[in-house]
Structures are given as structure tokens and as C-alpha cells.
Coordinates of C-alpha atoms and ligand atoms in Angstrom, one line a residue:
M1 CA 36.7 33.1 -9.2
T2 CA 33.2 32.3 -7.9
E3 CA 32.7 30.6 -4.6
T4 CA 31.0 27.2 -4.6
R5 CA 28.3 26.0 -2.3
K6 CA 28.9 22.6 -0.8
F7 CA 26.2 19.9 -0.4
D8 CA 26.2 16.2 0.3
V9 CA 24.3 15.5 -2.8
V10 CA 23.4 17.6 -5.9
I11 CA 20.9 16.3 -8.5
S12 CA 21.1 18.4 -11.6
G13 CA 19.6 18.5 -15.1
G14 CA 16.3 16.8 -14.3
R15 CA 12.7 17.9 -14.8
L16 CA 11.3 18.3 -11.3
I17 CA 7.8 17.1 -10.7
D18 CA 7.5 18.2 -7.1
G19 CA 4.5 16.1 -6.0
T20 CA 2.0 18.9 -5.5
G21 CA 0.5 18.3 -9.0
A22 CA 2.2 21.5 -10.3
P23 CA 3.7 21.4 -13.8
G24 CA 7.2 20.0 -14.1
R25 CA 10.1 22.5 -14.3
N26 CA 13.8 22.2 -14.9
M27 CA 15.2 22.5 -11.4
D28 CA 18.2 21.3 -9.5
V29 CA 18.0 19.9 -6.0
A30 CA 20.7 19.9 -3.3
I31 CA 20.7 17.7 -0.2
S32 CA 22.4 18.2 3.2
G33 CA 22.1 15.4 5.6
D34 CA 18.6 13.9 5.4
R35 CA 16.9 17.0 4.1
I36 CA 16.5 18.9 0.9
A37 CA 18.7 22.0 1.3
A38 CA 18.0 23.9 -1.8
V39 CA 15.8 23.8 -5.0
A40 CA 16.8 26.2 -7.8
A41 CA 16.8 26.7 -11.5
P42 CA 20.0 25.4 -13.2
E43 CA 21.3 28.9 -13.9
D44 CA 21.1 29.6 -10.1
A45 CA 22.7 26.4 -9.2
S46 CA 25.9 26.5 -11.3
D47 CA 28.0 27.1 -8.1
W48 CA 26.6 24.0 -6.4
R49 CA 29.0 21.1 -5.6
G50 CA 28.0 17.8 -4.1
N51 CA 30.1 15.1 -2.5
L52 CA 27.9 13.1 -4.7
N53 CA 26.6 14.5 -8.0
I54 CA 23.8 12.8 -9.9
D55 CA 23.1 13.7 -13.5
A56 CA 19.4 13.7 -14.0
S57 CA 19.5 14.9 -17.7
D58 CA 16.5 13.6 -19.7
R59 CA 15.0 12.2 -16.5
V60 CA 12.2 13.1 -14.1
L61 CA 13.1 14.0 -10.5
A62 CA 10.2 13.4 -8.1
P63 CA 9.5 12.8 -4.4
G64 CA 9.9 9.1 -3.5
F65 CA 6.7 7.2 -3.9
I66 CA 4.5 6.5 -0.9
D67 CA 2.9 3.0 -1.0
V68 CA -0.2 3.8 1.1
H69 CA -1.5 0.2 1.2
T70 CA 1.0 -2.5 2.2
H71 CA 1.3 -5.6 4.3
D72 CA 5.0 -5.1 4.8
D73 CA 4.9 -5.2 8.6
N74 CA 7.1 -8.2 8.8
A75 CA 8.9 -7.7 5.4
V76 CA 10.6 -4.5 6.7
L77 CA 12.2 -6.7 9.4
A78 CA 12.7 -9.9 7.5
T79 CA 13.9 -8.4 4.2
P80 CA 15.0 -4.9 5.2
A81 CA 16.6 -4.2 1.8
M82 CA 13.0 -4.2 0.5
P83 CA 14.0 -4.8 -3.1
A84 CA 10.4 -5.1 -4.3
K85 CA 9.7 -1.5 -3.1
I86 CA 13.0 0.4 -3.6
S87 CA 13.2 -0.9 -7.1
Q88 CA 9.9 0.8 -7.9
G89 CA 11.0 4.2 -6.4
V90 CA 8.9 3.6 -3.2
T91 CA 10.5 5.3 -0.2
T92 CA 7.7 5.0 2.3
V93 CA 5.3 2.2 3.0
V94 CA 2.2 2.3 5.1
V95 CA 1.9 -1.0 7.0
G96 CA -0.9 -2.5 9.0
N97 CA -3.7 -2.4 6.5
C98 CA -6.9 -4.4 6.2
G99 CA -7.2 -4.8 9.9
I100 CA -3.9 -6.8 10.0
S101 CA -0.9 -5.5 11.9
L102 CA 2.0 -7.3 13.4
A103 CA 1.7 -5.5 16.7
P104 CA 0.5 -5.3 19.4
I105 CA 0.1 -9.1 19.9
T106 CA 2.1 -12.2 20.8
D107 CA 1.6 -15.9 21.4
I108 CA -1.0 -16.6 18.7
D109 CA -1.4 -19.0 15.9
P110 CA -2.4 -16.3 13.5
P111 CA -5.8 -17.0 12.0
P112 CA -6.4 -15.9 8.4
P113 CA -5.9 -13.1 7.3
L114 CA -3.4 -12.3 10.0
N115 CA -1.3 -15.2 8.6
L116 CA -0.6 -13.0 5.5
L117 CA 2.1 -11.5 7.7
G118 CA 3.7 -14.8 8.6
G119 CA 3.5 -17.6 11.1
R120 CA 3.4 -17.7 14.9
D121 CA 7.1 -16.8 15.3
R122 CA 6.5 -13.5 13.5
F123 CA 4.0 -12.2 16.1
R124 CA 6.3 -11.2 18.8
F125 CA 5.6 -7.6 19.7
D126 CA 3.5 -7.2 22.8
T127 CA 3.4 -3.4 22.4
M128 CA 3.7 -1.0 19.5
V129 CA 6.7 0.5 21.4
D130 CA 8.5 -2.9 20.8
Y131 CA 7.6 -3.0 17.2
V132 CA 8.7 0.6 16.5
A133 CA 12.0 -0.2 18.3
A134 CA 12.5 -3.3 16.2
V135 CA 11.9 -1.4 13.0
E136 CA 14.3 1.4 14.1
D137 CA 17.0 -1.2 15.1
T138 CA 16.6 -3.0 11.8
R139 CA 16.6 0.2 9.8
P140 CA 14.9 -1.0 6.6
A141 CA 15.6 0.7 3.3
V142 CA 12.1 2.4 3.3
N143 CA 10.3 4.6 5.7
V144 CA 7.5 3.0 7.6
A145 CA 4.2 4.5 8.7
I146 CA 2.2 2.2 10.9
L147 CA -1.5 1.5 11.2
V148 CA -2.9 -0.6 14.1
G149 CA -5.1 -3.5 12.8
H150 CA -8.6 -3.8 14.2
G151 CA -8.4 -7.5 13.4
T152 CA -5.2 -7.8 15.4
L153 CA -6.8 -6.0 18.4
R154 CA -9.8 -8.3 18.2
V155 CA -7.7 -11.5 18.1
G156 CA -5.8 -10.2 21.1
A157 CA -8.7 -9.1 23.2
M158 CA -11.7 -11.4 22.4
D159 CA -12.6 -14.9 23.4
D160 CA -15.1 -15.3 20.6
L161 CA -14.5 -13.5 17.3
N162 CA -18.0 -14.4 16.1
Q163 CA -19.5 -11.9 18.5
V164 CA -19.7 -8.1 18.7
A165 CA -17.0 -7.0 21.2
S166 CA -18.4 -6.4 24.7
E167 CA -18.0 -3.2 26.5
A168 CA -15.0 -4.6 28.5
E169 CA -13.4 -5.9 25.3
I170 CA -13.8 -2.6 23.6
Q171 CA -12.0 -1.1 26.6
V172 CA -9.1 -3.4 26.2
M173 CA -8.8 -2.8 22.5
G174 CA -9.2 0.9 23.0
G175 CA -6.4 0.9 25.6
K176 CA -4.0 -0.9 23.3
L177 CA -5.0 1.3 20.4
A178 CA -4.4 4.5 22.3
A179 CA -1.0 3.2 23.6
S180 CA 0.0 2.2 20.0
L181 CA -1.0 5.6 18.7
A182 CA 1.1 7.2 21.5
A183 CA 4.0 5.0 20.4
G184 CA 3.9 6.4 16.9
A185 CA 1.2 4.6 15.0
I186 CA -0.6 6.9 12.6
G187 CA -4.1 5.4 12.8
M188 CA -6.2 2.2 12.6
S189 CA -7.3 -0.1 9.8
T190 CA -10.2 -2.4 9.7
G191 CA -10.8 -5.5 7.5
L192 CA -14.6 -5.9 8.2
Y193 CA -14.7 -8.3 5.2
Y194 CA -12.7 -10.9 7.1
K195 CA -13.8 -13.6 9.5
T196 CA -11.8 -12.1 12.3
S197 CA -13.8 -8.9 12.1
K198 CA -17.1 -9.6 10.3
A199 CA -19.0 -9.8 13.5
A200 CA -17.9 -6.3 14.6
S201 CA -20.8 -3.9 14.6
T202 CA -20.5 -0.4 13.2
D203 CA -20.7 0.9 16.8
E204 CA -17.8 -1.2 17.8
V205 CA -15.7 0.3 15.0
I206 CA -17.0 3.8 15.9
A207 CA -15.9 3.4 19.5
L208 CA -12.4 2.6 18.4
A209 CA -12.3 5.2 15.6
K210 CA -13.0 7.8 18.3
V211 CA -9.8 6.8 20.0
V212 CA -8.1 7.4 16.6
S213 CA -9.8 10.7 16.3
A214 CA -8.7 11.8 19.8
A215 CA -5.1 11.1 18.8
G216 CA -5.4 13.0 15.5
G217 CA -5.0 9.7 13.5
V218 CA -6.5 8.4 10.3
Y219 CA -8.8 5.5 9.7
T220 CA -8.5 3.1 6.7
T221 CA -10.9 0.3 5.8
H222 CA -11.1 -2.8 3.8
M223 CA -14.9 -2.5 3.8
R224 CA -17.4 -5.2 4.8
D225 CA -18.5 -5.8 1.3
E226 CA -16.9 -4.7 -2.1
A227 CA -19.4 -6.7 -4.1
D228 CA -23.2 -6.7 -4.1
H229 CA -23.6 -4.6 -1.0
I230 CA -20.9 -2.1 -1.8
I231 CA -23.1 1.0 -1.4
T232 CA -24.2 -0.2 2.0
S233 CA -20.6 -0.6 3.0
L234 CA -19.7 2.9 1.7
R235 CA -22.5 4.3 3.8
E236 CA -21.2 2.5 6.9
T237 CA -17.7 3.9 6.1
Q238 CA -19.1 7.4 6.0
T239 CA -21.2 7.0 9.1
T240 CA -18.1 5.7 11.0
A241 CA -16.0 8.6 9.9
D242 CA -18.7 11.1 10.7
K243 CA -19.6 9.8 14.1
A244 CA -16.0 9.3 15.2
G245 CA -14.9 12.6 13.6
V246 CA -12.0 10.9 11.8
P247 CA -10.6 11.1 8.3
V248 CA -11.1 7.9 6.4
V249 CA -9.5 6.1 3.5
I250 CA -11.3 3.4 1.5
S251 CA -8.7 0.7 0.8
H252 CA -8.1 -0.8 -2.6
H253 CA -11.4 0.4 -4.0
K254 CA -13.0 -2.0 -6.4
C255 CA -16.3 -3.4 -7.6
S256 CA -15.9 -7.1 -7.0
Q257 CA -17.4 -10.0 -8.9
P258 CA -18.9 -10.0 -12.4
D259 CA -22.4 -9.0 -11.2
N260 CA -21.0 -5.7 -10.0
W261 CA -18.8 -4.8 -13.0
G262 CA -19.5 -1.3 -14.2
R263 CA -20.7 -0.1 -10.8
S264 CA -17.7 2.2 -10.2
E265 CA -19.7 5.0 -11.7
E266 CA -22.2 4.6 -8.9
T267 CA -19.5 4.1 -6.2
L268 CA -17.4 7.1 -7.3
A269 CA -20.6 9.3 -7.4
F270 CA -21.2 8.2 -3.8
I271 CA -17.6 9.0 -2.8
E272 CA -17.7 12.3 -4.6
N273 CA -20.9 13.3 -2.8
A274 CA -19.6 12.1 0.6
R275 CA -16.5 14.1 0.2
Q276 CA -18.6 17.3 0.4
S277 CA -19.0 16.7 4.1
T278 CA -16.6 13.9 5.1
T279 CA -12.8 13.8 4.9
M280 CA -12.7 10.7 2.7
G281 CA -9.9 9.4 0.5
L282 CA -9.3 6.1 -1.4
D283 CA -6.6 4.0 -2.9
A284 CA -6.3 1.5 -5.7
Y285 CA -3.8 -0.8 -7.4
P286 CA -3.5 -0.9 -11.2
Y287 CA -4.6 -4.4 -11.8
A288 CA -7.9 -6.1 -12.6
A289 CA -7.4 -8.9 -10.0
G290 CA -7.2 -8.9 -6.2
S291 CA -5.2 -11.2 -3.9
T292 CA -5.6 -12.4 -0.4
V293 CA -5.9 -15.6 1.6
L294 CA -7.7 -18.5 -0.1
D295 CA -11.0 -19.1 1.6
P296 CA -13.1 -22.0 0.2
D297 CA -16.2 -19.8 0.9
W298 CA -15.1 -17.2 -1.6
V299 CA -14.5 -19.7 -4.5
N300 CA -16.8 -19.7 -7.5
D301 CA -16.5 -20.8 -11.1
R302 CA -17.3 -17.4 -12.6
I303 CA -13.8 -15.9 -12.1
R304 CA -10.3 -17.3 -12.5
I305 CA -8.5 -18.0 -9.3
M306 CA -4.7 -18.6 -9.2
I307 CA -2.9 -20.0 -6.2
T308 CA -0.1 -17.8 -4.8
T309 CA 1.0 -20.0 -1.9
S310 CA -0.2 -23.1 -0.1
E311 CA 1.2 -24.6 3.1
P312 CA 0.4 -28.2 2.4
Y313 CA 1.0 -28.0 -1.4
P314 CA 3.7 -25.4 -2.1
E315 CA 4.0 -26.7 -5.7
A316 CA 0.5 -25.4 -6.3
S317 CA 1.8 -21.8 -6.3
G318 CA 1.3 -20.1 -9.7
R319 CA -1.3 -22.7 -10.9
D320 CA -5.0 -22.1 -11.4
L321 CA -7.4 -23.5 -8.9
A322 CA -9.6 -24.9 -11.7
D323 CA -6.6 -26.9 -13.1
I324 CA -5.7 -28.3 -9.7
A325 CA -9.3 -29.2 -8.9
A326 CA -9.6 -31.0 -12.3
E327 CA -6.4 -32.9 -11.7
W328 CA -7.6 -34.0 -8.2
D329 CA -11.0 -34.7 -9.6
L330 CA -12.6 -32.5 -6.9
D331 CA -14.9 -29.5 -7.1
L332 CA -13.4 -26.0 -6.6
K333 CA -14.4 -25.7 -3.0
A334 CA -13.1 -29.2 -2.0
A335 CA -9.8 -28.4 -3.8
A336 CA -9.6 -25.1 -1.9
V337 CA -10.1 -26.8 1.4
K338 CA -7.2 -29.2 0.6
L339 CA -4.9 -26.3 -0.3
T340 CA -5.5 -24.1 2.8
P341 CA -3.8 -22.4 4.5
A342 CA -3.2 -20.7 1.2
G343 CA -3.3 -17.5 -0.7
A344 CA -4.9 -16.7 -4.1
I345 CA -5.3 -14.2 -6.9
Y346 CA -8.9 -13.5 -7.7
F347 CA -9.6 -12.1 -11.2
Q348 CA -12.7 -10.4 -9.9
I349 CA -12.3 -6.8 -11.2
D350 CA -13.4 -5.2 -14.5
E351 CA -10.5 -3.4 -16.2
M352 CA -12.7 -0.4 -17.1
D353 CA -13.8 0.0 -13.4
M354 CA -10.2 -0.2 -12.3
Q355 CA -9.2 2.5 -14.9
R356 CA -12.1 4.7 -13.9
I357 CA -11.2 4.4 -10.2
L358 CA -7.5 5.0 -10.9
A359 CA -8.3 8.1 -13.0
Y360 CA -10.6 9.6 -10.3
P361 CA -8.5 12.6 -9.0
P362 CA -8.7 11.7 -5.3
T363 CA -7.5 8.2 -5.8
M364 CA -4.0 7.4 -4.3
I365 CA -1.8 4.4 -5.3
G366 CA -1.4 1.5 -3.0
S367 CA 0.1 -1.8 -4.1
D368 CA -1.5 -4.1 -1.5
G369 CA 1.4 -6.4 -2.4
L370 CA 1.8 -9.6 -0.4
P371 CA 5.5 -10.1 0.3
H372 CA 5.4 -13.6 1.8
D373 CA 3.6 -15.3 -1.1
K374 CA 5.6 -17.8 -3.1
H375 CA 4.1 -16.7 -6.3
P376 CA 2.8 -13.2 -5.5
H377 CA 0.4 -11.0 -7.4
P378 CA 2.5 -8.9 -9.7
R379 CA 1.4 -5.7 -7.9
L380 CA 4.1 -6.4 -5.3
W381 CA 6.8 -5.6 -7.8
G382 CA 5.0 -3.6 -10.5
T383 CA 2.4 -1.2 -9.1
F384 CA 4.2 2.2 -9.4
P385 CA 6.0 1.7 -12.7
R386 CA 2.7 0.3 -14.1
V387 CA 0.8 3.5 -13.2
L388 CA 3.5 5.7 -14.6
G389 CA 4.3 3.7 -17.7
H390 CA 1.2 1.7 -18.8
Y391 CA -1.6 3.9 -17.5
C392 CA -0.1 7.3 -17.6
R393 CA 2.2 7.3 -20.6
D394 CA 0.8 4.6 -22.8
L395 CA -2.9 4.9 -22.2
G396 CA -3.0 8.6 -21.2
L397 CA -5.3 8.1 -18.2
F398 CA -3.8 11.2 -16.6
D399 CA -0.7 13.4 -17.0
L400 CA 2.6 12.7 -15.3
E401 CA 2.2 15.4 -12.7
T402 CA -1.1 13.9 -11.7
A403 CA 0.3 10.4 -11.6
V404 CA 3.2 11.5 -9.4
H405 CA 0.8 13.5 -7.1
K406 CA -1.3 10.4 -6.5
M407 CA 1.8 8.6 -5.2
T408 CA 3.5 11.4 -3.3
G409 CA 1.9 14.7 -2.2
L410 CA -1.7 13.4 -2.0
P411 CA -0.8 10.4 0.3
A412 CA 1.5 12.5 2.4
E413 CA -1.3 15.0 3.0
T414 CA -3.9 12.3 3.6
F415 CA -1.9 10.4 6.1
G416 CA -0.3 13.4 7.7
L417 CA 3.3 12.5 6.8
K418 CA 5.0 15.8 7.5
D419 CA 7.6 17.1 5.0
R420 CA 7.2 14.0 2.8
G421 CA 5.8 13.6 -0.6
V422 CA 7.0 17.0 -1.9
V423 CA 10.2 18.4 -3.1
R424 CA 10.9 21.6 -1.5
E425 CA 13.6 23.1 0.8
G426 CA 13.4 21.6 4.3
A427 CA 11.5 18.5 3.3
H428 CA 13.0 15.0 3.9
A429 CA 15.2 14.0 1.0
D430 CA 13.1 11.1 -0.2
L431 CA 13.6 11.3 -4.0
V432 CA 13.4 9.2 -7.2
V433 CA 15.0 9.8 -10.6
F434 CA 13.3 8.0 -13.4
D435 CA 13.0 7.8 -17.2
A436 CA 9.5 8.8 -18.1
D437 CA 9.9 7.3 -21.6
K438 CA 11.3 3.9 -20.4
I439 CA 9.6 3.3 -17.1
R440 CA 7.7 0.0 -17.4
D441 CA 6.5 -2.8 -15.1
L442 CA 7.7 -6.3 -16.1
A443 CA 6.1 -8.3 -13.4
T444 CA 3.2 -10.5 -14.7
Y445 CA 0.9 -13.1 -13.3
E446 CA 3.1 -15.7 -14.8
Q447 CA 6.4 -14.1 -13.8
P448 CA 5.5 -11.9 -10.8
M449 CA 8.9 -11.1 -9.4
R450 CA 10.5 -9.3 -12.3
Q451 CA 12.1 -5.9 -11.5
S452 CA 10.6 -2.9 -13.3
L453 CA 12.6 -0.8 -15.8
G454 CA 13.3 2.9 -15.8
I455 CA 14.0 3.7 -12.2
D456 CA 17.5 5.1 -12.1
Y457 CA 18.1 6.5 -8.6
V458 CA 16.3 6.4 -5.3
L459 CA 17.3 8.4 -2.2
V460 CA 15.8 7.7 1.2
N461 CA 16.4 10.4 3.8
G462 CA 19.3 11.7 1.7
T463 CA 20.9 8.2 1.4
L464 CA 21.4 6.7 -2.0
S465 CA 19.4 3.5 -1.9
L466 CA 19.2 2.5 -5.6
T467 CA 21.6 3.4 -8.4
L468 CA 21.1 2.6 -12.0
G469 CA 18.6 0.0 -11.0
N470 CA 20.8 -1.7 -8.4
L471 CA 20.2 -1.7 -4.7
C472 CA 22.8 0.1 -2.5
P473 CA 24.0 -1.4 0.8
D474 CA 23.1 1.6 3.0
R475 CA 19.6 1.6 4.4
A476 CA 18.1 4.8 5.8
G477 CA 14.4 4.3 6.5
Q478 CA 12.7 5.9 9.5
V479 CA 9.5 5.2 11.4
V480 CA 7.3 8.0 10.2
G481 CA 4.7 9.6 12.5
R482 CA 1.9 12.0 12.0
H483 CA 2.7 15.6 12.4
Ligands
ZN501 ZN1 -7.7 -5.5 2.1
CU502 CU1 -4.7 -5.1 2.0

């Protein structure tokens, strides 16, 4: 009689796509505690026994997906089960993007876009130490990697946001940034497009990016301009990264507004060239529309705009701004003024640009989902299955190994998330089992909160978190630092 090897979990019969981009192979995976204990061909794993045994026959087994671009700072505390993410196979979220982080700041009436994270009562963490402790106490279902928002630092340190930060203000921001990085944040984000941060000079950002560099962190940016002046913004991004000596990630890369449709050829050529000398990455979501706060200054009649949320008019959520304006007998701008504070979906991207950017090998996947909107952009619930189903399987933009790499190994490497994003012995047991034939996003602009199909099992740090499409009660997310 042969001896058996005991594990907590054994996943057998699946096709392993390990996150590195390597071809899928039939391999079994065993877990002990929160780590992957063994990976072996089925014939070498016949003596494995798990307390829990998962049959992954006819399924793909992959590392849990890493959502590199989120605004889940408050969501991981307020809705720790994180159904929108776990149901897609996401096991790690990077929070604090676009210059917006929940910490370190208290006692503010959050100006847009900080209000994307919630109202005054949500901003209650004076230090990153406090925020990290709150996440650890809450133990959300997903792992959390934290960026410090430059916009948050500015709101906390500056009297007049319409100015370049003074030397003294840069000192204050730099001090808070350094302390946040020491407390476990992995880097800094900017949102130079937004009114909280527009006035910041490149030098102001470089000064802070140097603090990130000293801590070995990463810099992500929602650039100053994603429309007519996108190349100037790309240049600024490269200059910042070079002068500060920091790796940079261009957030939700797109060519915004009809005049710029088709320009992704130009922007990707710029990025490709920049990557010769600069550590530069990028992320994108698989939709031809963006979403953020509604700002009357951004409204025009060339693109469709849909309201996602409105404080004074909650019933406007899910309706087109043009229809509301017609009903109120107002022009678009005046209607937008009436609706604010509000959020909106802007149909400002060309599908072919988006596909070209998605297919570009260095592009990672980030949902940019906005979890507090009443009628959110469907990317919140659909991003990852949409890439794997619609764009990979149905349209053949890339093979499955590449698709998985864009949402696992590549982001782990880019953000320095040690032992994540790959399936190998010793790595954290963040895993997803899905049906490559059935995986499909169901969330639409009209019905944005529909759960995707085809995700069978999700494990976070060895804990079963989704089974046959249903959330499990145990939550095992950790705060994830840079190695
Ligand atoms: Zn952004
Ligand atoms: Cu964002």
C-alpha cells in the first residue's frame, strides 16, 4: 500500500496556466496553509490527499487575478466580502489610484475626485498605519496593495490647491508620503488631470516621486491630459520617472475624445520607445467608455454621457445626461451643474484604440471600477471575464496564456508583489479555477451589476472564497507590501 501525502487543499485535473505566460500544462496543485506546497503532473500527484479536494477537470487553474487599478480603498472596509471582485476571480486589488487615497487624511469634506471614495465620514485615517490596521482588522476577502494619492496629500497639506506646492508644503507631503511607504504602501499615484492636482508642476511631482524612489516604490499616473495633449503628457510622465529614478505605470491608457480616436498607434509607439530606457508599464480596462466624477467643464455634445450617481437627484442614475437636460429644458452644462456632486460614464474612447492598447503586450488589466456609484460602469463587475471571454476567446486578441499573464504575473512583477501572480511551490495560494469556454461578463451599461459566468472557484491565501459561483463566508485577504 502506497503512502499518501496530506495537504489542506488539492486541486486536480485542471490545465495550469501559471501566470508567467508559459503554455498551459496539465498539472495538479497542493496547498498547505496559505502557500502553494506542491505543483506536479497528475501521475506524480496520485498519492496526494487534501482535506479539501477540488476537481478542476475541463477547467483552467490560474493565479488569482490582480486588479491593478481600483478605487476600492473604502470598499474593502465597507463591503469586505468584495463580491464584485471575488466573483471575477480577482484576489488582489491595488487601491489609491488616480491621486485619490483614503489615507492619510481626516476631517475633510472631500472635494471631487476624492469623493469617489465616499463622504466626510469615510476619511478617518490620519496615518497609513491606521488605515493598514483597519484593513487588517476587517480582513477583506481580497488582498490589498496600497498607493498613496498625491491628490490626498495635496488636500491635506495645501491651503490653495490652485497653486504649485511651496517648498514647505512639499516637505509636509513628502514626510507623510515617506511615513506611508514605511507603513506598507507600495507607491504613489497622481491624478494630474483633476482640479485638486492640475496646478502641480512636474517638479512638484518629481520631488515626491523621489521619495517613492528612495523607498523602492512604484509611481502610477492618471496623466494630465489623455486627449489632445496626450503626447505632451506621456513626455511629462517619462521625465518624471527618469528624474526621480522610479518605475512608472500609466493608468487606464486611452486616447480620449473623438478628435483623438486612432491615435493609440502614436501613443503606443511613444511608450514602446520610452520603454527602451525607462521602466514604464501601463494598464487598461476592456471598455470604450470611461467613468469618473461628473464635471460640468468636461461635458460636450459629441459624446454620450450617462449618469452613474447624483447626490441631489439619485433617480438620475443610469440615465443619459442629454435626456435629463432635454427633460429639464436646460443645456448639458446647466443640467450637469444641477446634478453635481455626481458621477458619469463618458463614451469617449474608440473601440479599435482600446483593442490595440489591450493587445499591446506590456498592457496590464485594471478595472478602474467605482464601487460607490449607484449605477456603476460595468467594468466594476465585468472587467476580467470580459478580457478572458470576449476579447481573448471570442475575438482572439491574444491567447489565454497572454491574457492571464496580463492580469497575474505581469502586474505582480510591475508592482513588486512578491510570490503573487504565479503558480509555483512557495507562492501565496491565490488561485482561480475557471471554465475557458463559458467565461463571460454579463454586466452591461444598462444592467451593470450582473455577476459574470464561468468562475468556479477562488482561493485567497489558501482559503476558499468562491465556490461554484457563490461567495464563501471566510475572508483571508492580507495587506500586500513590496518585496
Ligand atoms: Zn484615473
Ligand atoms: Cu482611476
